[in-house]
Coordinates of C-alpha atoms and ligand atoms in Angstrom, one line a residue:
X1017 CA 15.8 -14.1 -60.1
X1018 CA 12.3 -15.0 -58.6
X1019 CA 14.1 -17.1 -55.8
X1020 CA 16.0 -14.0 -55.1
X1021 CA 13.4 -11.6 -54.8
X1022 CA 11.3 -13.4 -52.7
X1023 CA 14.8 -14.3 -50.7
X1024 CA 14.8 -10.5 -50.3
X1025 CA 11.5 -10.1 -49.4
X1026 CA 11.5 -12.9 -46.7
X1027 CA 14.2 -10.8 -45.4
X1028 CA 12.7 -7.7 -45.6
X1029 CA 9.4 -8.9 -43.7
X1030 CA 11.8 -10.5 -40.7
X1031 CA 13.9 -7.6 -40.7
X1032 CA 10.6 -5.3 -39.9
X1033 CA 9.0 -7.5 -37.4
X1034 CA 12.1 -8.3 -35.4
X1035 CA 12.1 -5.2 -34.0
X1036 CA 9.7 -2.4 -35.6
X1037 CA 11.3 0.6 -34.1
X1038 CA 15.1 0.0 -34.0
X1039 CA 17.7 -1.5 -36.9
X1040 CA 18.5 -5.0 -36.1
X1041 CA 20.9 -5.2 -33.3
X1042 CA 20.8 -1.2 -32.9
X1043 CA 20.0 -0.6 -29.1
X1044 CA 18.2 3.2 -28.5
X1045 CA 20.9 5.6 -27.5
X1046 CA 18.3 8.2 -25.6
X1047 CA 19.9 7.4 -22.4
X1048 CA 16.9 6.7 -20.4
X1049 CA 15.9 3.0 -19.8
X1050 CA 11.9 2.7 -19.7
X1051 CA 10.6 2.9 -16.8
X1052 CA 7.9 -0.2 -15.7
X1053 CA 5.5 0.6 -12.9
X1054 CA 4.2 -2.3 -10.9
X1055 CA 0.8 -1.4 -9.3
X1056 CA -0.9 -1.3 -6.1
X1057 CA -3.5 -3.8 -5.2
X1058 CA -6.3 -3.1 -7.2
X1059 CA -4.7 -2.2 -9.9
X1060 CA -7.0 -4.3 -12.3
X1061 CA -10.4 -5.1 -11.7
X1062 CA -11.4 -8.6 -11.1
X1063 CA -14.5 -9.7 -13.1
X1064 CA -17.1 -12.8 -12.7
X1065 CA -18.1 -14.3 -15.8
X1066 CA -16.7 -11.6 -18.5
X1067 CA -18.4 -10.9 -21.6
X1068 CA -21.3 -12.5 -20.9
X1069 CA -24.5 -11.5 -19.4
X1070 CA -24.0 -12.0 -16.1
X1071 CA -20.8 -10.2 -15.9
X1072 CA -20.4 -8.8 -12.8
X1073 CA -17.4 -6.8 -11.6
X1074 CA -16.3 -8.1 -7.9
X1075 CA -13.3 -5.8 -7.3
X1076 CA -12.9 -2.9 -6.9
X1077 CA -16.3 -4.1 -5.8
X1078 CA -19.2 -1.5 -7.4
X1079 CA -21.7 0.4 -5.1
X1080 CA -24.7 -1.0 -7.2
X1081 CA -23.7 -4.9 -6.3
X1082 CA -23.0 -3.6 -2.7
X1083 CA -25.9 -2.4 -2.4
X1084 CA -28.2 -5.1 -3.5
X1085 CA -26.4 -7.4 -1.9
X1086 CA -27.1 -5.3 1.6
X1087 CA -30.7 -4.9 0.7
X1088 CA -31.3 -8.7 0.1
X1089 CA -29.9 -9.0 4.3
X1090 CA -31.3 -5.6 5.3
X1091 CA -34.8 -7.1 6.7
X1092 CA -33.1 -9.8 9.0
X1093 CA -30.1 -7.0 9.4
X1094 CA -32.7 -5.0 10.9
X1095 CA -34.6 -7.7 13.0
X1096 CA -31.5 -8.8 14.5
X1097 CA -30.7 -5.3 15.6
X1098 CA -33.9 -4.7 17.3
X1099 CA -34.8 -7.7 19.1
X1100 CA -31.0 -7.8 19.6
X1101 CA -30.6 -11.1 18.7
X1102 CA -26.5 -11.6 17.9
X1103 CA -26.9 -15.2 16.3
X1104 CA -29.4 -13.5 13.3
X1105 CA -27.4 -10.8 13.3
X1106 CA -24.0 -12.7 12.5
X1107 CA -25.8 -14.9 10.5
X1108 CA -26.8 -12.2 7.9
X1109 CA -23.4 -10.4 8.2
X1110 CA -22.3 -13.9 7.1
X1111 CA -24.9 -14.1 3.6
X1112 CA -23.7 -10.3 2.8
X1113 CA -19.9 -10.6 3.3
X1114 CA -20.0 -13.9 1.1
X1115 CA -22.7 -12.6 -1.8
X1116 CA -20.3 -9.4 -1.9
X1117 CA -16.7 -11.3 -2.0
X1118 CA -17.7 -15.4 -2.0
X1119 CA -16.7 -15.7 -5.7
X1120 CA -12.8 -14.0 -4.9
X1121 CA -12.2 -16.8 -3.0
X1122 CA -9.3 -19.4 -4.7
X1123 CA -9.4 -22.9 -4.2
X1124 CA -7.0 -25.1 -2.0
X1125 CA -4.5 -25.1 -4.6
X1126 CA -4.7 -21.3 -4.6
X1127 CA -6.5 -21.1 -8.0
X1128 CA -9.3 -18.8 -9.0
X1129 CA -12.6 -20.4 -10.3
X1130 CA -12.5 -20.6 -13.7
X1131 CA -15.3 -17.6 -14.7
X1132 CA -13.5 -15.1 -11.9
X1133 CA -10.9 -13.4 -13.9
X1134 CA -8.9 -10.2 -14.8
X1135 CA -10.1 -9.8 -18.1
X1136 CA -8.1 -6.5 -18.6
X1137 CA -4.6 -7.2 -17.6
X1138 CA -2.0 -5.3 -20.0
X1139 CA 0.7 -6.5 -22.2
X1140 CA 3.1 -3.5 -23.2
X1141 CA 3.1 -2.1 -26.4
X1142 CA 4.3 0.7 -28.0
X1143 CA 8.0 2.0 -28.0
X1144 CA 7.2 5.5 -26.2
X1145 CA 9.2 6.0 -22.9
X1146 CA 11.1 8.5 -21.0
X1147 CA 10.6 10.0 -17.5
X1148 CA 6.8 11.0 -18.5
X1149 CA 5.7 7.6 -19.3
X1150 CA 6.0 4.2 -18.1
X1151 CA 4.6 0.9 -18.8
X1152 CA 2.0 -0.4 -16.2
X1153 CA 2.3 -3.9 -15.4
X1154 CA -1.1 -4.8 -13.5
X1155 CA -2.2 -8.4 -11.7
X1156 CA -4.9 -10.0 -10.6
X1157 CA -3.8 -9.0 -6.2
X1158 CA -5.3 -12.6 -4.9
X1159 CA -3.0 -14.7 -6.4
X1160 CA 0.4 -15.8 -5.5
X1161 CA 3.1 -13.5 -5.9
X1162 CA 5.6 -15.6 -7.3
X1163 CA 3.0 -15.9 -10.4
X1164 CA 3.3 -12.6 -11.0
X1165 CA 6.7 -12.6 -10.8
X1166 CA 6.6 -15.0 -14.0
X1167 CA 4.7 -12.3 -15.5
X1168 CA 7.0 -9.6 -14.7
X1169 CA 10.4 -11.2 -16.3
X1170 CA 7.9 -12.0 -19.8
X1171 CA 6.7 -8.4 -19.5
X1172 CA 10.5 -6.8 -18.4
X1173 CA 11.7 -8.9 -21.7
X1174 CA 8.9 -7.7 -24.0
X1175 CA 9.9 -3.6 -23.0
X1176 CA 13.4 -4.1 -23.6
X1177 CA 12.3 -5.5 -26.9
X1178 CA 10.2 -3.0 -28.0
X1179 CA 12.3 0.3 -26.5
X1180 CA 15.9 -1.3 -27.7
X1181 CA 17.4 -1.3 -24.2
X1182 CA 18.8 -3.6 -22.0
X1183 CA 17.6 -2.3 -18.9
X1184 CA 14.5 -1.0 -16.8
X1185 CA 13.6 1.1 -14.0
X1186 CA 11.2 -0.5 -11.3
X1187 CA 9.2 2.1 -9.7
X1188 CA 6.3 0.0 -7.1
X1189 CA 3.8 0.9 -5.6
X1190 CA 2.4 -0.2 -2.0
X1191 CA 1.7 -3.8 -3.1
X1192 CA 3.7 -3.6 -6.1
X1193 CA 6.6 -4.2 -3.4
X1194 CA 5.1 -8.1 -3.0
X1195 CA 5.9 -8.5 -6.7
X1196 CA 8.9 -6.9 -6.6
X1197 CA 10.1 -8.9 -3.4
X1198 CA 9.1 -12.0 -5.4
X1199 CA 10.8 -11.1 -8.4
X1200 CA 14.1 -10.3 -6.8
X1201 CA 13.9 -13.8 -4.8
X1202 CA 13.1 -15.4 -8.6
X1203 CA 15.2 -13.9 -11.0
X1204 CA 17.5 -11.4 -9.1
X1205 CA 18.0 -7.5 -10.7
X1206 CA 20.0 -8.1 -13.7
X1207 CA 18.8 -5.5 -16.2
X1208 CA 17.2 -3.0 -13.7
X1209 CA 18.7 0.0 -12.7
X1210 CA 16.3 1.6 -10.8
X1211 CA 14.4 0.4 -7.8
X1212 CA 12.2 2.7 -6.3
X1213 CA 9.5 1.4 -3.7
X1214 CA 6.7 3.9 -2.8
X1215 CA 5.2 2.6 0.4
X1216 CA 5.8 -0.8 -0.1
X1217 CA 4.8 -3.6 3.3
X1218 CA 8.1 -5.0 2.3
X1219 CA 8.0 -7.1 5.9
X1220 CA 3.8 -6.6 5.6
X1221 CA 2.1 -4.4 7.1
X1222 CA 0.1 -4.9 11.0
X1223 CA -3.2 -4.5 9.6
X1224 CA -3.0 -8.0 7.9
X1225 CA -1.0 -9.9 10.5
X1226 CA -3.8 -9.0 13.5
X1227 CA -6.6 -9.6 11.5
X1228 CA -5.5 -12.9 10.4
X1229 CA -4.9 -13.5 13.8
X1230 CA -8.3 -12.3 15.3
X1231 CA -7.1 -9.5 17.1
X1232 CA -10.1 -7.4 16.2
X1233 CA -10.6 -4.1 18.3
X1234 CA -12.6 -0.6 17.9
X1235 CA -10.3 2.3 20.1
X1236 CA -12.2 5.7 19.6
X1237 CA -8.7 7.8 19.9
X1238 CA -7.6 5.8 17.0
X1239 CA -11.0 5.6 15.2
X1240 CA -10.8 9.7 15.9
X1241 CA -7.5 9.8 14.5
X1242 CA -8.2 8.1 11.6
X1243 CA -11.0 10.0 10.3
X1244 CA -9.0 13.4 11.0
X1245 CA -6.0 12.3 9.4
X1246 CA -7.9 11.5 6.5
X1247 CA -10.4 14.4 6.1
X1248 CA -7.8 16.9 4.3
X1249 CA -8.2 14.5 1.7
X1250 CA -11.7 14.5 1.3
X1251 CA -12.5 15.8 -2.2
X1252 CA -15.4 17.6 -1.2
X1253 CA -15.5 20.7 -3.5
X1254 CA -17.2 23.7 -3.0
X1255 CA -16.4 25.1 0.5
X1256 CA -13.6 22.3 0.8
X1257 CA -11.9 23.8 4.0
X1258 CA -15.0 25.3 5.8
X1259 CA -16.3 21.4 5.3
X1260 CA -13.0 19.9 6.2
X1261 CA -12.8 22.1 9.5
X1262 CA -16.3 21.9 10.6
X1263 CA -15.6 17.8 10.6
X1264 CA -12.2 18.0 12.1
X1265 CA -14.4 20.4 15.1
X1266 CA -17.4 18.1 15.3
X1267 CA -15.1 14.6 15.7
X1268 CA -13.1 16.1 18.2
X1269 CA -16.2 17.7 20.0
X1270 CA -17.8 13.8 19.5
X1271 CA -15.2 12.2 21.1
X1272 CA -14.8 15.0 23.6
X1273 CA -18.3 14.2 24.8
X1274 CA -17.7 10.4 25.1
X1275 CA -20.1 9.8 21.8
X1276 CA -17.4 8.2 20.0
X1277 CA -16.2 5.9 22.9
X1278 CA -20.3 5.0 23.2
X1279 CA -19.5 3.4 19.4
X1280 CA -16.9 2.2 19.7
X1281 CA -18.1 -0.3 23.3
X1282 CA -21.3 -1.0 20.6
X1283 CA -18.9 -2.2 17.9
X1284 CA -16.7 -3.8 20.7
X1285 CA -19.5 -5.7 22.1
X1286 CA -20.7 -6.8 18.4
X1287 CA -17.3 -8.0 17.8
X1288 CA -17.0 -9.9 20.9
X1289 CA -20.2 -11.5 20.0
X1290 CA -20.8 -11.9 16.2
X1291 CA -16.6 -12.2 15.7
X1292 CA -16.1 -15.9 15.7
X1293 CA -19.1 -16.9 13.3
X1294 CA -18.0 -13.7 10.8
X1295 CA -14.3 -14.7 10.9
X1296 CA -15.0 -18.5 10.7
X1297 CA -17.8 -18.5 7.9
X1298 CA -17.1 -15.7 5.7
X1299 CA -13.8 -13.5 6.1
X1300 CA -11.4 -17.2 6.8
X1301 CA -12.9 -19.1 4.1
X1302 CA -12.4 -16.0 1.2
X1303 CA -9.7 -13.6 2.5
X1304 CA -8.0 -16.7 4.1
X1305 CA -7.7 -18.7 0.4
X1306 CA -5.0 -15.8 -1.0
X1307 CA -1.7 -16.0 -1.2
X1308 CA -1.8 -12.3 -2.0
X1309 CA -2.9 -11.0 1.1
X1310 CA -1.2 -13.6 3.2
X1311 CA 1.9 -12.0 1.8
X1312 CA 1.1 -8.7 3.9
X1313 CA 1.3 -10.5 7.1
X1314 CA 4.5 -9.7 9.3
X1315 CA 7.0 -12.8 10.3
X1316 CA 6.1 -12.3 14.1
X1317 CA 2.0 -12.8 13.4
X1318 CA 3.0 -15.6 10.9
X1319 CA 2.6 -18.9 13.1
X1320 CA -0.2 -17.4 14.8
X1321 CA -1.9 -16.6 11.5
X1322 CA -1.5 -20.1 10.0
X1323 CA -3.4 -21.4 13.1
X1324 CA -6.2 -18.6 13.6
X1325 CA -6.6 -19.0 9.6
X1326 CA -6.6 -22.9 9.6
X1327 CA -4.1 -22.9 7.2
X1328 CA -4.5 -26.2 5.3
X1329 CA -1.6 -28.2 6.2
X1330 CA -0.4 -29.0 2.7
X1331 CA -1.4 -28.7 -0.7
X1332 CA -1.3 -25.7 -3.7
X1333 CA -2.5 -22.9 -1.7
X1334 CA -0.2 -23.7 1.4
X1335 CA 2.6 -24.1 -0.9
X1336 CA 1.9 -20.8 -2.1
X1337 CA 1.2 -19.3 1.2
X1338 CA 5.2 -20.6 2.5
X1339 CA 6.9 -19.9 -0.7
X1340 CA 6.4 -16.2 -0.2
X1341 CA 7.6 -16.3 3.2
X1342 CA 11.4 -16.4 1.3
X1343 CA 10.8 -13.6 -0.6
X1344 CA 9.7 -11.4 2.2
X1345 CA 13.1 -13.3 4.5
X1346 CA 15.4 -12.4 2.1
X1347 CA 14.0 -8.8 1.0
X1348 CA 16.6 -7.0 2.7
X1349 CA 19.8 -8.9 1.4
X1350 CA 18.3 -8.5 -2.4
X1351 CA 18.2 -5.2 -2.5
X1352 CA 21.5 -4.7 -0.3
X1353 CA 23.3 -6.6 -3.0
X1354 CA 21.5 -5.0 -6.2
X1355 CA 22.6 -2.1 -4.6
X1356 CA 26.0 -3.3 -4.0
X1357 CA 26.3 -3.5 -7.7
X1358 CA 25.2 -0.6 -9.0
X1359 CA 21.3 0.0 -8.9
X1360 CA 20.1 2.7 -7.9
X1361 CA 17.6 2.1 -4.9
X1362 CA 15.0 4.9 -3.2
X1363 CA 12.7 3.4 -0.2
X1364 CA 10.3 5.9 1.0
X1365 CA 7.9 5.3 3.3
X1366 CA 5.0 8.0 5.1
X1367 CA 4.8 8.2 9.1
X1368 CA 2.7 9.8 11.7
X1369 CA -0.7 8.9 10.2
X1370 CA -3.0 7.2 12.2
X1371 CA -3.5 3.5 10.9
X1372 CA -7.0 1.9 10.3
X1373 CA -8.4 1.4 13.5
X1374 CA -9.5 -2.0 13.3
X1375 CA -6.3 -3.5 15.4
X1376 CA -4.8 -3.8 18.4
X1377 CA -1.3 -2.3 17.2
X1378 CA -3.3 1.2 16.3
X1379 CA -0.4 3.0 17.6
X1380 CA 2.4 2.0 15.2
X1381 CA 3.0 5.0 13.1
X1382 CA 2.4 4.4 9.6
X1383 CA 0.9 6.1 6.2
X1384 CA -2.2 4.9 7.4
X1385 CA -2.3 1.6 5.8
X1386 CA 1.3 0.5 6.1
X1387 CA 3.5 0.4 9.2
X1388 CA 6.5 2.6 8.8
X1389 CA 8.7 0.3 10.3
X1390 CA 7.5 -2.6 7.6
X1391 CA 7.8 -0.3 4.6
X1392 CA 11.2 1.4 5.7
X1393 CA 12.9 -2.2 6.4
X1394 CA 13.3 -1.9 9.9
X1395 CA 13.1 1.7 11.1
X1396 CA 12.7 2.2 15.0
X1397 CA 9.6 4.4 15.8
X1398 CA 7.8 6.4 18.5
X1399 CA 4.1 5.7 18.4
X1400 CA 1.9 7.7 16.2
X1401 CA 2.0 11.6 17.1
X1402 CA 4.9 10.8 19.6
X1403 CA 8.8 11.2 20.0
X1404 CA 10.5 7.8 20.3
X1405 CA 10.5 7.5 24.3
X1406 CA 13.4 9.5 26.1
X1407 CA 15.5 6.2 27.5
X1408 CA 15.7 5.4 23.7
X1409 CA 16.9 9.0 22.6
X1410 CA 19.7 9.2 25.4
X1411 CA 21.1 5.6 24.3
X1412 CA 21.3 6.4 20.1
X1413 CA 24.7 6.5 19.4
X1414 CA 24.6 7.3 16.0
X1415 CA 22.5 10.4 15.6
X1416 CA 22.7 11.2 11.7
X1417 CA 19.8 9.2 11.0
X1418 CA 17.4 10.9 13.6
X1419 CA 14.4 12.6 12.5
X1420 CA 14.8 16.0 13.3
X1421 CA 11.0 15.8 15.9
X1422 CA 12.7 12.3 17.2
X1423 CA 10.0 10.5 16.3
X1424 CA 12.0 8.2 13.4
X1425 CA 15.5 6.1 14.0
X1426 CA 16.4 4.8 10.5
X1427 CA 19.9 3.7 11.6
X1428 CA 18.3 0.2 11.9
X1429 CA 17.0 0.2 8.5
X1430 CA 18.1 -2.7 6.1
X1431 CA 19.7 0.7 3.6
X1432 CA 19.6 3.8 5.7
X1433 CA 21.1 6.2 3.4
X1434 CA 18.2 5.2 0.5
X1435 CA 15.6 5.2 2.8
X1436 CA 13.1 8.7 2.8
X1437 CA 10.3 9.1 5.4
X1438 CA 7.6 11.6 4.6
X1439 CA 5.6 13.0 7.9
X1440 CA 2.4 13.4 7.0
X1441 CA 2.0 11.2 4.2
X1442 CA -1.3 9.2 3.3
X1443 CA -0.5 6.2 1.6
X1444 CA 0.5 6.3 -2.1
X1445 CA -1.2 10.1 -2.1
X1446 CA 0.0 11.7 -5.0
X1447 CA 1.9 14.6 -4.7
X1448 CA 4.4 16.5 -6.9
X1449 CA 7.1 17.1 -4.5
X1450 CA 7.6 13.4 -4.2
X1451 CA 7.2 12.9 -7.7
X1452 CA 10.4 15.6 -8.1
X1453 CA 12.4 13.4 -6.0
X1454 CA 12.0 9.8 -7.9
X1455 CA 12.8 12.1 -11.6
X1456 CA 16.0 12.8 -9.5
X1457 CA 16.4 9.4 -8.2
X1458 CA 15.6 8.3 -12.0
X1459 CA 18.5 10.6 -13.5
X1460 CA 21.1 11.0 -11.3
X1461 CA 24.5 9.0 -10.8
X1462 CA 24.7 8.8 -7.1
X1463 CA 21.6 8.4 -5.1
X1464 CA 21.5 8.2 -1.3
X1465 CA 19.6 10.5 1.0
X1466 CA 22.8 13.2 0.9
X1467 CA 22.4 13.0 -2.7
X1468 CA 19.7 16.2 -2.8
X1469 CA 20.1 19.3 -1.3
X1470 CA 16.1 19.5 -1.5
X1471 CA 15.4 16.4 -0.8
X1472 CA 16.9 15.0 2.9
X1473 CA 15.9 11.7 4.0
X1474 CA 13.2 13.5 6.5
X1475 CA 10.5 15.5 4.5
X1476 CA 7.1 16.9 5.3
X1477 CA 4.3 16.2 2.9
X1478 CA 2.0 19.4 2.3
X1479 CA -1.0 18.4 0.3
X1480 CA -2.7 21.3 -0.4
X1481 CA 0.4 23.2 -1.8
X1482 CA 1.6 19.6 -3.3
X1483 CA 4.8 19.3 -2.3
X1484 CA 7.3 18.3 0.6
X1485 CA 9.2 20.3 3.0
X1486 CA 12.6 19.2 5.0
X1487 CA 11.2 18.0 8.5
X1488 CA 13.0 21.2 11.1
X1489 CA 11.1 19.7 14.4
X1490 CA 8.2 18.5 15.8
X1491 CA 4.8 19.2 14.2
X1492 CA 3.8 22.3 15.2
X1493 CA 0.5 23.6 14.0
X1494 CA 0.8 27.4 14.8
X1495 CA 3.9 27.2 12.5
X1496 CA 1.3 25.0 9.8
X1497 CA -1.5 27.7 10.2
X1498 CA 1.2 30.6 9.9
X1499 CA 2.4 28.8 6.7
X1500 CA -1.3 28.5 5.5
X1501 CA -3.8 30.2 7.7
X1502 CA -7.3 27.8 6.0
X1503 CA -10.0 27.3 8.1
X1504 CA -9.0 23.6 8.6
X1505 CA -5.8 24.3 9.7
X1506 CA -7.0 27.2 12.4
X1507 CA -9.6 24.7 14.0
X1508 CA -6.4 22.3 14.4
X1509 CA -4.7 25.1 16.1
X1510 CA -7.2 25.6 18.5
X1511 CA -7.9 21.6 19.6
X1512 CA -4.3 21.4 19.9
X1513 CA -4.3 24.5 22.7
X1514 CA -7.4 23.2 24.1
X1515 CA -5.5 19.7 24.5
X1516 CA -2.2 20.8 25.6
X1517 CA -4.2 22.8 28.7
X1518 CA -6.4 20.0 29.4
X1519 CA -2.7 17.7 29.4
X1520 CA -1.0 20.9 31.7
Ligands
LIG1687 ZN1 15.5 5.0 -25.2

């Protein structure tokens, strides 16, 4: 009797921790597959010597340690600047860039030292999902992508355990795409059937490849741009739009007046002559070490990178470095054929932001961070603010996937028909209209960009009333003041028909 009560115990206690929220062997029947979203970089913070006194957070690097690292250079900073002396003044650009970001840098097999870590990383837990909640997997951004692959499949098994399903939805975001491109490579899609990439640099992004190849430049148009493209999303509070317009006026007026361009030769001329020691002895020695972020540079600035870089020749971190390079090669026949059986795939990608204007390439249309031809698999684009050029209009043949202004050609695109572009869009900006079209993507049967009457493949991102409009034409900001007559959007008016007669 004893042997068979404790028999029935043992089987008790592995019947409960097998699976706690499901019967053996029962699957849930909710009909929704958990959703697992992989994060931008960032996503964790990365920490020098946790739990112990000296812990020090290095990224998302805090404005405290910034700061006191900038005060311990600000005396030969300053010394350097006025007796202009560019060899001082490279030298202590050198001391801050390294005390701020030295300890990220991995070793030449691609490790981490030992007391940089991300303490926080999550495991999933819990059995709660639907469309409102998702697991987050997170990663430490520096290292290579194929170790967080490895991660991924543990963490895609552990959901399925706890949720009793046999499947997942991927929804990534910006670099969440790397993983994702890694994991596909790795283990393929069996047991996802959703993949939905939210400004992903699937084939990089131009930002990475120039500045791993030195091509380093200030434009003030750009720099201009940039900074008016970004300042409707400037939480400012009170008097948001009076603030917002009064910048939007006074950068225009700056660069109007040649103030801007006056920068812009300074930072030239500083870049020309502090670049090589800045690049050699601080930004190639830490950013150079990651297979994270070599993983955003594009196939044409590869070669060029490896060299400008001095890309050891063999070893962990090189290893790391090529292995990626497959991924990102065979991105587009991954998802073709995971969508060739059955998952459901959504690519969307923003266009006609300004990009940071740190690069030579600061006219390829983008969210601002990524290239829209990177994110959207091959897209053919006008340059920012522009219609693709007329000898390219009058040769399309295939004109259903134009953008209505003519600015985007997504016939090229590795999956045209599940491929959105959002005008308008600031890099993984939230915003409920877009939000509307992945519960869609996440819940219907056939997805492709006919799929949603709201929702065609060319939209228009509103901010302020969060949501996204079908793209009609070109931008046209009497029609966006008529829509929404703020402050902000009346000073635009009027620089665009002060423009257009200075143009005429
Ligand atoms: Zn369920």
């Amino acid at each position: 009797m004893k042997k068979l009560i404790s028999l029935l115990i043992c089987a008790v206690i592995v019947f409960c921790s097998a699976s706690p929220a499901f019967a053996a062997g029962e699957g849930c029947n909710c009909g929704f597959s958990p959703i697992i979203y992989v994060g931008p970089l960032g996503c964790t913070p990365i920490v020098r010597d946790s739990g112990e006194e000296t812990e020090q957070q290095l990224w998302k690097i805090d404005t405290g340690f910034l700061l006191s690292n900038l005060k311990a250079v600000l005396p030969e900073l300053s010394k350097a600047i006025l007796i202009r002396d560019t060899d001082m003044l490279s030298d202590a650009l050198v001391e801050f860039v390294n005390s701020c970001f030295g300890d990220l840098a991995l070793d030449s097999e691609g490790k981490s030292k030992e007391n940089v870590t991300a303490p926080e990383l999550n495991i999933p837990q819990g059995n709660k999902h639907g469309i409102d909640s998702d697991y987050y997997f997170d990663y430490d951004f520096r290292l290579d992508p194929y170790e967080h692959a490895d991660r991924l499949h543990d963490f895609i098994e552990q959901v399925k355990a706890l949720t009793g399903h046999s499947s997942v939805k991927l929804k990534c975001s910006s670099m969440g795409g790397v993983v994702l491109s890694a994991y596909l490579d790795k283990y393929g899609y069996d047991g996802i059937d959703v993949i939905i990439c939210r400004c992903c640099p699937l084939l990089g992004t131009a930002v990475a490849g120039e500045a791993f190849c030195g091509k380093i430049e200030i434009n003030s148009t750009s720099l201009t741009r940039y900074g008016e493209d970004a300042i409707p999303f400037l939480e400012t509070g009170f008097a948001d739009d009076f603030i917002e317009g009064t910048l939007y006026a006074l950068l225009d007026t700056l660069r109007g007046a040649g103030v801007i361009d006056g920068i812009c030769a300074l930072g030239d001329k500083l870049i020309k002559d502090a670049g090589d020691k800045v690049f050699g002895k601080a930004l190639i020695p830490v950013f150079g070490t990651m297979p994270g972020i070599w993983a955003f540079v594009p196939e044409e600035y590869f070669d060029d990178a490896v060299k400008f870089m001095n890309l050891p020749s063999e070893g962990g971190l090189h290893d790391k470095v090529y292995a990626y390079r497959n991924a990102m090669a065979n991105i587009e026949d991954n998802l073709r054929a995971a969508r060739k059986d059955g998952v459901k795939i959504c690519i969307i990608c923003g266009y006609n932001v300004q990009r940071t204007p740190l690069v030579t390439l600061w006219k390829s249309t983008s969210d601002g961070t990524v290239d829209t031809k990177y994110a959207s698999l091959g897209a053919v684009c006008g340059d920012v603010k522009e219609p693709l050029d007329e000898s390219y209009l009058s040769g399309i043949e295939n004109r259903d996937y134009l953008s209505p202004d003519n600015m985007i050609d997504a016939s090229a695109c590795a999956l045209p028909e599940n491929t959105w572009f959002v005008r308008d869009w600031l890099h993984c900006n939230g915003n409920a209209g877009i939000d509307e079209l992945f519960n869609l993507v996440m819940t219907s049967d056939d997805v492709s960009v006919l799929s949603f009457e709201k929702f065609s493949q060319f939209l228009e991102a509103d901010d302020d009333a969060d949501t996204v409009y079908p793209v009609t034409g070109a931008p046209d900001e009497y029609a966006r003041f008529k829509a929404r007559p703020s402050y902000l959007n009346f000073i635009r008016l009027l620089f665009s028909f002060f423009k257009g007669l200075f143009k005429a």
